[in-house]
Amino acid sequence: MAMLEKQLKLLKTTFDKYAGKDGDKDSLSKAELADLFHVEIPEMDGDKQQLDQFFAGLDGDKDGKVSFPEFVQFAATLMLLYNAF
Ligand SMILES: [Ca+2]
């Protein structure tokens, strides 16, 4: 499997794991995002203000939840920042 495909599958698995914690399994609520950061990306696990900022940045269409495409955009930005590709 191609590297990018693996990364995307991993992203989807991670997204699904946290998005499924409350009613709507197609999006991340702020609490679910906080959980995800806390467990998967401890470096990003900041205070509430920081979380609010991240959430606002992720929620591109401002509907109060983070969809998978919004999450992928964020992850791609992170990967570029960390030079993971
Ligand atoms: Ca959204």
PDB file of N, CA, C and O and ligand atoms in Angstrom:
ATOM      1  N   MET A   1       0.840  -1.200   0.000  1.00  0.00           N
ATOM      2  CA  MET A   1       0.000   0.000   0.000  1.00  0.00           C
ATOM      3  C   MET A   1       0.875   1.249   0.000  1.00  0.00           C
ATOM      4  O   MET A   1       1.905   1.284   0.669  1.00  0.00           O
ATOM      5  N   ALA A   2       0.453   2.221  -0.772  1.00  0.00           N
ATOM      6  CA  ALA A   2       1.232   3.449  -0.858  1.00  0.00           C
ATOM      7  C   ALA A   2       1.243   4.171   0.492  1.00  0.00           C
ATOM      8  O   ALA A   2       0.303   4.059   1.279  1.00  0.00           O
ATOM      9  N   MET A   3       2.307   4.883   0.724  1.00  0.00           N
ATOM     10  CA  MET A   3       2.512   5.605   1.983  1.00  0.00           C
ATOM     11  C   MET A   3       1.334   6.537   2.298  1.00  0.00           C
ATOM     12  O   MET A   3       0.789   6.522   3.396  1.00  0.00           O
ATOM     13  N   LEU A   4       0.933   7.317   1.290  1.00  0.00           N
ATOM     14  CA  LEU A   4      -0.132   8.290   1.505  1.00  0.00           C
ATOM     15  C   LEU A   4      -1.444   7.586   1.851  1.00  0.00           C
ATOM     16  O   LEU A   4      -2.199   8.022   2.729  1.00  0.00           O
ATOM     17  N   GLU A   5      -1.695   6.473   1.168  1.00  0.00           N
ATOM     18  CA  GLU A   5      -2.919   5.716   1.422  1.00  0.00           C
ATOM     19  C   GLU A   5      -2.925   5.186   2.860  1.00  0.00           C
ATOM     20  O   GLU A   5      -3.937   5.222   3.549  1.00  0.00           O
ATOM     21  N   LYS A   6      -1.779   4.711   3.316  1.00  0.00           N
ATOM     22  CA  LYS A   6      -1.641   4.235   4.692  1.00  0.00           C
ATOM     23  C   LYS A   6      -1.931   5.354   5.679  1.00  0.00           C
ATOM     24  O   LYS A   6      -2.633   5.169   6.666  1.00  0.00           O
ATOM     25  N   GLN A   7      -1.348   6.523   5.387  1.00  0.00           N
ATOM     26  CA  GLN A   7      -1.532   7.671   6.278  1.00  0.00           C
ATOM     27  C   GLN A   7      -3.009   8.039   6.353  1.00  0.00           C
ATOM     28  O   GLN A   7      -3.530   8.338   7.427  1.00  0.00           O
ATOM     29  N   LEU A   8      -3.678   8.024   5.195  1.00  0.00           N
ATOM     30  CA  LEU A   8      -5.096   8.403   5.158  1.00  0.00           C
ATOM     31  C   LEU A   8      -5.954   7.388   5.913  1.00  0.00           C
ATOM     32  O   LEU A   8      -6.872   7.759   6.637  1.00  0.00           O
ATOM     33  N   LYS A   9      -5.628   6.106   5.762  1.00  0.00           N
ATOM     34  CA  LYS A   9      -6.370   5.075   6.494  1.00  0.00           C
ATOM     35  C   LYS A   9      -6.204   5.261   7.994  1.00  0.00           C
ATOM     36  O   LYS A   9      -7.160   5.134   8.761  1.00  0.00           O
ATOM     37  N   LEU A  10      -4.976   5.570   8.389  1.00  0.00           N
ATOM     38  CA  LEU A  10      -4.690   5.783   9.806  1.00  0.00           C
ATOM     39  C   LEU A  10      -5.474   6.996  10.328  1.00  0.00           C
ATOM     40  O   LEU A  10      -6.028   6.963  11.428  1.00  0.00           O
ATOM     41  N   LEU A  11      -5.514   8.037   9.504  1.00  0.00           N
ATOM     42  CA  LEU A  11      -6.276   9.233   9.872  1.00  0.00           C
ATOM     43  C   LEU A  11      -7.746   8.905  10.070  1.00  0.00           C
ATOM     44  O   LEU A  11      -8.376   9.345  11.031  1.00  0.00           O
ATOM     45  N   LYS A  12      -8.284   8.122   9.134  1.00  0.00           N
ATOM     46  CA  LYS A  12      -9.704   7.770   9.198  1.00  0.00           C
ATOM     47  C   LYS A  12      -9.985   6.923  10.440  1.00  0.00           C
ATOM     48  O   LYS A  12     -10.977   7.134  11.139  1.00  0.00           O
ATOM     49  N   THR A  13      -9.098   5.969  10.707  1.00  0.00           N
ATOM     50  CA  THR A  13      -9.255   5.120  11.890  1.00  0.00           C
ATOM     51  C   THR A  13      -9.245   5.967  13.158  1.00  0.00           C
ATOM     52  O   THR A  13     -10.070   5.780  14.048  1.00  0.00           O
ATOM     53  N   THR A  14      -8.296   6.899  13.217  1.00  0.00           N
ATOM     54  CA  THR A  14      -8.179   7.770  14.385  1.00  0.00           C
ATOM     55  C   THR A  14      -9.417   8.643  14.523  1.00  0.00           C
ATOM     56  O   THR A  14      -9.997   8.764  15.606  1.00  0.00           O
ATOM     57  N   PHE A  15      -9.841   9.222  13.405  1.00  0.00           N
ATOM     58  CA  PHE A  15     -11.029  10.077  13.404  1.00  0.00           C
ATOM     59  C   PHE A  15     -12.243   9.297  13.910  1.00  0.00           C
ATOM     60  O   PHE A  15     -12.969   9.745  14.800  1.00  0.00           O
ATOM     61  N   ASP A  16     -12.455   8.105  13.341  1.00  0.00           N
ATOM     62  CA  ASP A  16     -13.619   7.291  13.700  1.00  0.00           C
ATOM     63  C   ASP A  16     -13.622   6.912  15.179  1.00  0.00           C
ATOM     64  O   ASP A  16     -14.667   6.895  15.825  1.00  0.00           O
ATOM     65  N   LYS A  17     -12.428   6.628  15.688  1.00  0.00           N
ATOM     66  CA  LYS A  17     -12.285   6.205  17.081  1.00  0.00           C
ATOM     67  C   LYS A  17     -12.816   7.284  18.031  1.00  0.00           C
ATOM     68  O   LYS A  17     -13.496   6.983  19.005  1.00  0.00           O
ATOM     69  N   TYR A  18     -12.524   8.551  17.714  1.00  0.00           N
ATOM     70  CA  TYR A  18     -12.934   9.646  18.602  1.00  0.00           C
ATOM     71  C   TYR A  18     -14.302  10.214  18.223  1.00  0.00           C
ATOM     72  O   TYR A  18     -15.076  10.585  19.101  1.00  0.00           O
ATOM     73  N   ALA A  19     -14.570  10.267  16.929  1.00  0.00           N
ATOM     74  CA  ALA A  19     -15.851  10.837  16.480  1.00  0.00           C
ATOM     75  C   ALA A  19     -17.023   9.983  16.949  1.00  0.00           C
ATOM     76  O   ALA A  19     -18.137  10.481  17.117  1.00  0.00           O
ATOM     77  N   GLY A  20     -16.788   8.694  17.186  1.00  0.00           N
ATOM     78  CA  GLY A  20     -17.860   7.789  17.582  1.00  0.00           C
ATOM     79  C   GLY A  20     -18.214   7.836  19.055  1.00  0.00           C
ATOM     80  O   GLY A  20     -19.089   7.119  19.515  1.00  0.00           O
ATOM     81  N   LYS A  21     -17.531   8.708  19.817  1.00  0.00           N
ATOM     82  CA  LYS A  21     -17.742   8.698  21.270  1.00  0.00           C
ATOM     83  C   LYS A  21     -19.081   9.290  21.682  1.00  0.00           C
ATOM     84  O   LYS A  21     -19.663   8.882  22.674  1.00  0.00           O
ATOM     85  N   ASP A  22     -19.557  10.299  20.952  1.00  0.00           N
ATOM     86  CA  ASP A  22     -20.914  10.768  21.257  1.00  0.00           C
ATOM     87  C   ASP A  22     -21.851  10.413  20.101  1.00  0.00           C
ATOM     88  O   ASP A  22     -21.488   9.632  19.225  1.00  0.00           O
ATOM     89  N   GLY A  23     -23.025  10.982  20.063  1.00  0.00           N
ATOM     90  CA  GLY A  23     -24.049  10.584  19.107  1.00  0.00           C
ATOM     91  C   GLY A  23     -23.631  10.608  17.647  1.00  0.00           C
ATOM     92  O   GLY A  23     -23.872   9.664  16.916  1.00  0.00           O
ATOM     93  N   ASP A  24     -22.989  11.699  17.212  1.00  0.00           N
ATOM     94  CA  ASP A  24     -22.701  11.900  15.794  1.00  0.00           C
ATOM     95  C   ASP A  24     -21.327  11.349  15.446  1.00  0.00           C
ATOM     96  O   ASP A  24     -20.309  11.943  15.771  1.00  0.00           O
ATOM     97  N   LYS A  25     -21.311  10.186  14.745  1.00  0.00           N
ATOM     98  CA  LYS A  25     -20.018   9.563  14.476  1.00  0.00           C
ATOM     99  C   LYS A  25     -19.351  10.105  13.213  1.00  0.00           C
ATOM    100  O   LYS A  25     -18.287   9.652  12.830  1.00  0.00           O
ATOM    101  N   ASP A  26     -19.977  11.080  12.554  1.00  0.00           N
ATOM    102  CA  ASP A  26     -19.385  11.670  11.358  1.00  0.00           C
ATOM    103  C   ASP A  26     -18.652  12.974  11.628  1.00  0.00           C
ATOM    104  O   ASP A  26     -18.172  13.616  10.698  1.00  0.00           O
ATOM    105  N   SER A  27     -18.616  13.370  12.889  1.00  0.00           N
ATOM    106  CA  SER A  27     -17.901  14.606  13.200  1.00  0.00           C
ATOM    107  C   SER A  27     -17.347  14.563  14.618  1.00  0.00           C
ATOM    108  O   SER A  27     -17.794  13.777  15.455  1.00  0.00           O
ATOM    109  N   LEU A  28     -16.353  15.408  14.840  1.00  0.00           N
ATOM    110  CA  LEU A  28     -15.760  15.535  16.166  1.00  0.00           C
ATOM    111  C   LEU A  28     -16.361  16.736  16.879  1.00  0.00           C
ATOM    112  O   LEU A  28     -16.396  17.835  16.325  1.00  0.00           O
ATOM    113  N   SER A  29     -16.830  16.521  18.102  1.00  0.00           N
ATOM    114  CA  SER A  29     -17.233  17.650  18.939  1.00  0.00           C
ATOM    115  C   SER A  29     -15.974  18.195  19.612  1.00  0.00           C
ATOM    116  O   SER A  29     -14.898  17.604  19.519  1.00  0.00           O
ATOM    117  N   LYS A  30     -16.131  19.286  20.310  1.00  0.00           N
ATOM    118  CA  LYS A  30     -14.955  19.866  20.971  1.00  0.00           C
ATOM    119  C   LYS A  30     -14.401  18.910  22.028  1.00  0.00           C
ATOM    120  O   LYS A  30     -13.185  18.771  22.177  1.00  0.00           O
ATOM    121  N   ALA A  31     -15.302  18.243  22.743  1.00  0.00           N
ATOM    122  CA  ALA A  31     -14.861  17.296  23.780  1.00  0.00           C
ATOM    123  C   ALA A  31     -14.098  16.126  23.149  1.00  0.00           C
ATOM    124  O   ALA A  31     -13.085  15.672  23.692  1.00  0.00           O
ATOM    125  N   GLU A  32     -14.592  15.661  21.998  1.00  0.00           N
ATOM    126  CA  GLU A  32     -13.914  14.549  21.320  1.00  0.00           C
ATOM    127  C   GLU A  32     -12.543  14.980  20.802  1.00  0.00           C
ATOM    128  O   GLU A  32     -11.575  14.231  20.865  1.00  0.00           O
ATOM    129  N   LEU A  33     -12.484  16.212  20.310  1.00  0.00           N
ATOM    130  CA  LEU A  33     -11.200  16.724  19.832  1.00  0.00           C
ATOM    131  C   LEU A  33     -10.205  16.837  20.994  1.00  0.00           C
ATOM    132  O   LEU A  33      -9.022  16.511  20.849  1.00  0.00           O
ATOM    133  N   ALA A  34     -10.699  17.292  22.136  1.00  0.00           N
ATOM    134  CA  ALA A  34      -9.852  17.399  23.323  1.00  0.00           C
ATOM    135  C   ALA A  34      -9.295  16.030  23.695  1.00  0.00           C
ATOM    136  O   ALA A  34      -8.102  15.894  23.998  1.00  0.00           O
ATOM    137  N   ASP A  35     -10.140  15.006  23.646  1.00  0.00           N
ATOM    138  CA  ASP A  35      -9.726  13.629  23.907  1.00  0.00           C
ATOM    139  C   ASP A  35      -8.655  13.178  22.938  1.00  0.00           C
ATOM    140  O   ASP A  35      -7.650  12.584  23.323  1.00  0.00           O
ATOM    141  N   LEU A  36      -8.895  13.444  21.660  1.00  0.00           N
ATOM    142  CA  LEU A  36      -7.962  13.039  20.600  1.00  0.00           C
ATOM    143  C   LEU A  36      -6.582  13.668  20.828  1.00  0.00           C
ATOM    144  O   LEU A  36      -5.571  12.984  20.787  1.00  0.00           O
ATOM    145  N   PHE A  37      -6.586  14.969  21.099  1.00  0.00           N
ATOM    146  CA  PHE A  37      -5.318  15.653  21.358  1.00  0.00           C
ATOM    147  C   PHE A  37      -4.623  15.035  22.557  1.00  0.00           C
ATOM    148  O   PHE A  37      -3.438  14.755  22.535  1.00  0.00           O
ATOM    149  N   HIS A  38      -5.412  14.842  23.614  1.00  0.00           N
ATOM    150  CA  HIS A  38      -4.861  14.356  24.875  1.00  0.00           C
ATOM    151  C   HIS A  38      -4.146  13.018  24.690  1.00  0.00           C
ATOM    152  O   HIS A  38      -3.056  12.807  25.214  1.00  0.00           O
ATOM    153  N   VAL A  39      -4.773  12.124  23.925  1.00  0.00           N
ATOM    154  CA  VAL A  39      -4.231  10.769  23.792  1.00  0.00           C
ATOM    155  C   VAL A  39      -3.238  10.659  22.629  1.00  0.00           C
ATOM    156  O   VAL A  39      -2.158  10.084  22.774  1.00  0.00           O
ATOM    157  N   GLU A  40      -3.613  11.218  21.463  1.00  0.00           N
ATOM    158  CA  GLU A  40      -2.828  10.973  20.248  1.00  0.00           C
ATOM    159  C   GLU A  40      -1.722  11.996  20.015  1.00  0.00           C
ATOM    160  O   GLU A  40      -0.693  11.670  19.433  1.00  0.00           O
ATOM    161  N   ILE A  41      -1.973  13.247  20.385  1.00  0.00           N
ATOM    162  CA  ILE A  41      -0.976  14.300  20.121  1.00  0.00           C
ATOM    163  C   ILE A  41      -0.749  15.114  21.399  1.00  0.00           C
ATOM    164  O   ILE A  41      -1.154  16.273  21.485  1.00  0.00           O
ATOM    165  N   PRO A  42      -0.118  14.503  22.396  1.00  0.00           N
ATOM    166  CA  PRO A  42       0.041  15.190  23.687  1.00  0.00           C
ATOM    167  C   PRO A  42       0.731  16.556  23.561  1.00  0.00           C
ATOM    168  O   PRO A  42       0.474  17.442  24.377  1.00  0.00           O
ATOM    169  N   GLU A  43       1.572  16.700  22.513  1.00  0.00           N
ATOM    170  CA  GLU A  43       2.250  17.999  22.322  1.00  0.00           C
ATOM    171  C   GLU A  43       1.240  19.116  22.067  1.00  0.00           C
ATOM    172  O   GLU A  43       1.524  20.293  22.290  1.00  0.00           O
ATOM    173  N   MET A  44       0.050  18.715  21.538  1.00  0.00           N
ATOM    174  CA  MET A  44      -0.956  19.714  21.200  1.00  0.00           C
ATOM    175  C   MET A  44      -1.980  19.877  22.324  1.00  0.00           C
ATOM    176  O   MET A  44      -2.924  20.626  22.198  1.00  0.00           O
ATOM    177  N   ASP A  45      -1.799  19.147  23.389  1.00  0.00           N
ATOM    178  CA  ASP A  45      -2.771  19.131  24.468  1.00  0.00           C
ATOM    179  C   ASP A  45      -2.539  20.339  25.380  1.00  0.00           C
ATOM    180  O   ASP A  45      -1.812  20.265  26.354  1.00  0.00           O
ATOM    181  N   GLY A  46      -3.180  21.433  25.026  1.00  0.00           N
ATOM    182  CA  GLY A  46      -2.949  22.666  25.773  1.00  0.00           C
ATOM    183  C   GLY A  46      -4.103  23.017  26.690  1.00  0.00           C
ATOM    184  O   GLY A  46      -4.894  22.162  27.067  1.00  0.00           O
ATOM    185  N   ASP A  47      -4.198  24.301  27.026  1.00  0.00           N
ATOM    186  CA  ASP A  47      -5.288  24.740  27.888  1.00  0.00           C
ATOM    187  C   ASP A  47      -6.564  24.951  27.073  1.00  0.00           C
ATOM    188  O   ASP A  47      -6.582  24.758  25.852  1.00  0.00           O
ATOM    189  N   LYS A  48      -7.620  25.364  27.757  1.00  0.00           N
ATOM    190  CA  LYS A  48      -8.917  25.471  27.103  1.00  0.00           C
ATOM    191  C   LYS A  48      -8.910  26.524  25.988  1.00  0.00           C
ATOM    192  O   LYS A  48      -9.501  26.331  24.935  1.00  0.00           O
ATOM    193  N   GLN A  49      -8.200  27.613  26.240  1.00  0.00           N
ATOM    194  CA  GLN A  49      -8.137  28.690  25.244  1.00  0.00           C
ATOM    195  C   GLN A  49      -7.482  28.189  23.958  1.00  0.00           C
ATOM    196  O   GLN A  49      -7.937  28.478  22.854  1.00  0.00           O
ATOM    197  N   GLN A  50      -6.423  27.414  24.134  1.00  0.00           N
ATOM    198  CA  GLN A  50      -5.714  26.850  22.986  1.00  0.00           C
ATOM    199  C   GLN A  50      -6.631  25.883  22.219  1.00  0.00           C
ATOM    200  O   GLN A  50      -6.671  25.900  20.991  1.00  0.00           O
ATOM    201  N   LEU A  51      -7.364  25.076  22.981  1.00  0.00           N
ATOM    202  CA  LEU A  51      -8.295  24.133  22.365  1.00  0.00           C
ATOM    203  C   LEU A  51      -9.366  24.885  21.568  1.00  0.00           C
ATOM    204  O   LEU A  51      -9.684  24.512  20.437  1.00  0.00           O
ATOM    205  N   ASP A  52      -9.898  25.961  22.161  1.00  0.00           N
ATOM    206  CA  ASP A  52     -10.900  26.774  21.466  1.00  0.00           C
ATOM    207  C   ASP A  52     -10.352  27.294  20.147  1.00  0.00           C
ATOM    208  O   ASP A  52     -11.045  27.295  19.127  1.00  0.00           O
ATOM    209  N   GLN A  53      -9.104  27.750  20.174  1.00  0.00           N
ATOM    210  CA  GLN A  53      -8.472  28.271  18.961  1.00  0.00           C
ATOM    211  C   GLN A  53      -8.311  27.189  17.903  1.00  0.00           C
ATOM    212  O   GLN A  53      -8.623  27.399  16.735  1.00  0.00           O
ATOM    213  N   PHE A  54      -7.829  26.019  18.324  1.00  0.00           N
ATOM    214  CA  PHE A  54      -7.661  24.905  17.384  1.00  0.00           C
ATOM    215  C   PHE A  54      -8.997  24.513  16.779  1.00  0.00           C
ATOM    216  O   PHE A  54      -9.118  24.302  15.580  1.00  0.00           O
ATOM    217  N   PHE A  55      -9.991  24.429  17.666  1.00  0.00           N
ATOM    218  CA  PHE A  55     -11.304  24.000  17.210  1.00  0.00           C
ATOM    219  C   PHE A  55     -11.858  24.980  16.186  1.00  0.00           C
ATOM    220  O   PHE A  55     -12.368  24.578  15.135  1.00  0.00           O
ATOM    221  N   ALA A  56     -11.732  26.268  16.474  1.00  0.00           N
ATOM    222  CA  ALA A  56     -12.215  27.296  15.544  1.00  0.00           C
ATOM    223  C   ALA A  56     -11.475  27.203  14.219  1.00  0.00           C
ATOM    224  O   ALA A  56     -12.065  27.354  13.142  1.00  0.00           O
ATOM    225  N   GLY A  57     -10.155  26.924  14.285  1.00  0.00           N
ATOM    226  CA  GLY A  57      -9.357  26.803  13.074  1.00  0.00           C
ATOM    227  C   GLY A  57      -9.748  25.591  12.246  1.00  0.00           C
ATOM    228  O   GLY A  57      -9.744  25.617  11.013  1.00  0.00           O
ATOM    229  N   LEU A  58     -10.087  24.500  12.946  1.00  0.00           N
ATOM    230  CA  LEU A  58     -10.447  23.256  12.258  1.00  0.00           C
ATOM    231  C   LEU A  58     -11.828  23.325  11.636  1.00  0.00           C
ATOM    232  O   LEU A  58     -12.066  22.784  10.562  1.00  0.00           O
ATOM    233  N   ASP A  59     -12.732  23.979  12.353  1.00  0.00           N
ATOM    234  CA  ASP A  59     -14.137  24.008  11.943  1.00  0.00           C
ATOM    235  C   ASP A  59     -14.320  25.035  10.826  1.00  0.00           C
ATOM    236  O   ASP A  59     -14.857  26.113  11.030  1.00  0.00           O
ATOM    237  N   GLY A  60     -13.888  24.647   9.622  1.00  0.00           N
ATOM    238  CA  GLY A  60     -13.864  25.568   8.488  1.00  0.00           C
ATOM    239  C   GLY A  60     -15.218  26.173   8.154  1.00  0.00           C
ATOM    240  O   GLY A  60     -15.311  27.351   7.830  1.00  0.00           O
ATOM    241  N   ASP A  61     -16.297  25.371   8.223  1.00  0.00           N
ATOM    242  CA  ASP A  61     -17.612  25.892   7.852  1.00  0.00           C
ATOM    243  C   ASP A  61     -18.392  26.405   9.066  1.00  0.00           C
ATOM    244  O   ASP A  61     -19.573  26.746   8.954  1.00  0.00           O
ATOM    245  N   LYS A  62     -17.729  26.431  10.230  1.00  0.00           N
ATOM    246  CA  LYS A  62     -18.297  27.023  11.455  1.00  0.00           C
ATOM    247  C   LYS A  62     -19.647  26.424  11.841  1.00  0.00           C
ATOM    248  O   LYS A  62     -20.552  27.144  12.269  1.00  0.00           O
ATOM    249  N   ASP A  63     -19.787  25.106  11.696  1.00  0.00           N
ATOM    250  CA  ASP A  63     -21.049  24.494  12.115  1.00  0.00           C
ATOM    251  C   ASP A  63     -20.938  23.880  13.514  1.00  0.00           C
ATOM    252  O   ASP A  63     -21.823  23.148  13.953  1.00  0.00           O
ATOM    253  N   GLY A  64     -19.840  24.166  14.197  1.00  0.00           N
ATOM    254  CA  GLY A  64     -19.709  23.714  15.579  1.00  0.00           C
ATOM    255  C   GLY A  64     -19.210  22.289  15.740  1.00  0.00           C
ATOM    256  O   GLY A  64     -19.181  21.746  16.835  1.00  0.00           O
ATOM    257  N   LYS A  65     -18.813  21.659  14.626  1.00  0.00           N
ATOM    258  CA  LYS A  65     -18.222  20.324  14.691  1.00  0.00           C
ATOM    259  C   LYS A  65     -17.188  20.167  13.586  1.00  0.00           C
ATOM    260  O   LYS A  65     -17.213  20.899  12.600  1.00  0.00           O
ATOM    261  N   VAL A  66     -16.305  19.207  13.794  1.00  0.00           N
ATOM    262  CA  VAL A  66     -15.221  19.005  12.828  1.00  0.00           C
ATOM    263  C   VAL A  66     -15.490  17.740  12.028  1.00  0.00           C
ATOM    264  O   VAL A  66     -15.503  16.635  12.573  1.00  0.00           O
ATOM    265  N   SER A  67     -15.718  17.914  10.727  1.00  0.00           N
ATOM    266  CA  SER A  67     -15.981  16.778   9.839  1.00  0.00           C
ATOM    267  C   SER A  67     -14.659  16.125   9.423  1.00  0.00           C
ATOM    268  O   SER A  67     -13.586  16.683   9.664  1.00  0.00           O
ATOM    269  N   PHE A  68     -14.761  14.963   8.776  1.00  0.00           N
ATOM    270  CA  PHE A  68     -13.531  14.290   8.347  1.00  0.00           C
ATOM    271  C   PHE A  68     -12.707  15.140   7.366  1.00  0.00           C
ATOM    272  O   PHE A  68     -11.497  15.271   7.546  1.00  0.00           O
ATOM    273  N   PRO A  69     -13.326  15.747   6.338  1.00  0.00           N
ATOM    274  CA  PRO A  69     -12.533  16.603   5.437  1.00  0.00           C
ATOM    275  C   PRO A  69     -11.835  17.744   6.183  1.00  0.00           C
ATOM    276  O   PRO A  69     -10.689  18.077   5.878  1.00  0.00           O
ATOM    277  N   GLU A  70     -12.514  18.323   7.151  1.00  0.00           N
ATOM    278  CA  GLU A  70     -11.889  19.396   7.937  1.00  0.00           C
ATOM    279  C   GLU A  70     -10.714  18.846   8.730  1.00  0.00           C
ATOM    280  O   GLU A  70      -9.665  19.479   8.849  1.00  0.00           O
ATOM    281  N   PHE A  71     -10.885  17.638   9.260  1.00  0.00           N
ATOM    282  CA  PHE A  71      -9.839  16.990  10.038  1.00  0.00           C
ATOM    283  C   PHE A  71      -8.630  16.653   9.161  1.00  0.00           C
ATOM    284  O   PHE A  71      -7.481  16.845   9.562  1.00  0.00           O
ATOM    285  N   VAL A  72      -8.899  16.174   7.939  1.00  0.00           N
ATOM    286  CA  VAL A  72      -7.816  15.808   7.019  1.00  0.00           C
ATOM    287  C   VAL A  72      -6.982  17.035   6.651  1.00  0.00           C
ATOM    288  O   VAL A  72      -5.757  16.976   6.589  1.00  0.00           O
ATOM    289  N   GLN A  73      -7.681  18.140   6.437  1.00  0.00           N
ATOM    290  CA  GLN A  73      -6.988  19.381   6.106  1.00  0.00           C
ATOM    291  C   GLN A  73      -6.017  19.761   7.231  1.00  0.00           C
ATOM    292  O   GLN A  73      -4.875  20.136   6.993  1.00  0.00           O
ATOM    293  N   PHE A  74      -6.495  19.619   8.436  1.00  0.00           N
ATOM    294  CA  PHE A  74      -5.677  19.919   9.604  1.00  0.00           C
ATOM    295  C   PHE A  74      -4.479  18.985   9.688  1.00  0.00           C
ATOM    296  O   PHE A  74      -3.337  19.406   9.897  1.00  0.00           O
ATOM    297  N   ALA A  75      -4.744  17.686   9.494  1.00  0.00           N
ATOM    298  CA  ALA A  75      -3.678  16.694   9.594  1.00  0.00           C
ATOM    299  C   ALA A  75      -2.618  16.925   8.526  1.00  0.00           C
ATOM    300  O   ALA A  75      -1.420  16.794   8.783  1.00  0.00           O
ATOM    301  N   ALA A  76      -3.070  17.296   7.314  1.00  0.00           N
ATOM    302  CA  ALA A  76      -2.120  17.558   6.226  1.00  0.00           C
ATOM    303  C   ALA A  76      -1.231  18.749   6.595  1.00  0.00           C
ATOM    304  O   ALA A  76      -0.021  18.720   6.360  1.00  0.00           O
ATOM    305  N   THR A  77      -1.833  19.760   7.190  1.00  0.00           N
ATOM    306  CA  THR A  77      -1.052  20.925   7.624  1.00  0.00           C
ATOM    307  C   THR A  77      -0.019  20.513   8.664  1.00  0.00           C
ATOM    308  O   THR A  77       1.144  20.898   8.595  1.00  0.00           O
ATOM    309  N   LEU A  78      -0.467  19.693   9.613  1.00  0.00           N
ATOM    310  CA  LEU A  78       0.450  19.212  10.652  1.00  0.00           C
ATOM    311  C   LEU A  78       1.609  18.432  10.057  1.00  0.00           C
ATOM    312  O   LEU A  78       2.769  18.618  10.432  1.00  0.00           O
ATOM    313  N   MET A  79       1.292  17.530   9.106  1.00  0.00           N
ATOM    314  CA  MET A  79       2.314  16.703   8.485  1.00  0.00           C
ATOM    315  C   MET A  79       3.336  17.567   7.752  1.00  0.00           C
ATOM    316  O   MET A  79       4.529  17.281   7.774  1.00  0.00           O
ATOM    317  N   LEU A  80       2.835  18.608   7.106  1.00  0.00           N
ATOM    318  CA  LEU A  80       3.747  19.515   6.401  1.00  0.00           C
ATOM    319  C   LEU A  80       4.645  20.217   7.413  1.00  0.00           C
ATOM    320  O   LEU A  80       5.851  20.357   7.207  1.00  0.00           O
ATOM    321  N   LEU A  81       4.028  20.650   8.516  1.00  0.00           N
ATOM    322  CA  LEU A  81       4.799  21.340   9.558  1.00  0.00           C
ATOM    323  C   LEU A  81       5.896  20.445  10.112  1.00  0.00           C
ATOM    324  O   LEU A  81       7.021  20.863  10.329  1.00  0.00           O
ATOM    325  N   TYR A  82       5.527  19.171  10.343  1.00  0.00           N
ATOM    326  CA  TYR A  82       6.490  18.233  10.909  1.00  0.00           C
ATOM    327  C   TYR A  82       7.316  17.548   9.837  1.00  0.00           C
ATOM    328  O   TYR A  82       8.130  16.691  10.135  1.00  0.00           O
ATOM    329  N   ASN A  83       7.055  17.914   8.579  1.00  0.00           N
ATOM    330  CA  ASN A  83       7.811  17.350   7.471  1.00  0.00           C
ATOM    331  C   ASN A  83       7.697  15.836   7.390  1.00  0.00           C
ATOM    332  O   ASN A  83       8.687  15.141   7.156  1.00  0.00           O
ATOM    333  N   ALA A  84       6.497  15.325   7.630  1.00  0.00           N
ATOM    334  CA  ALA A  84       6.323  13.882   7.733  1.00  0.00           C
ATOM    335  C   ALA A  84       6.186  13.202   6.374  1.00  0.00           C
ATOM    336  O   ALA A  84       6.243  11.984   6.276  1.00  0.00           O
ATOM    337  N   PHE A  85       5.998  13.970   5.317  1.00  0.00           N
ATOM    338  CA  PHE A  85       5.855  13.318   4.007  1.00  0.00           C
ATOM    339  C   PHE A  85       7.194  12.964   3.405  1.00  0.00           C
ATOM    340  O   PHE A  85       8.153  13.682   3.556  1.00  0.00           O
TER     341      PHE A  85
HETATM  342 CA    CA B   1     -17.434  21.910  10.527  1.00  0.00          CA
END
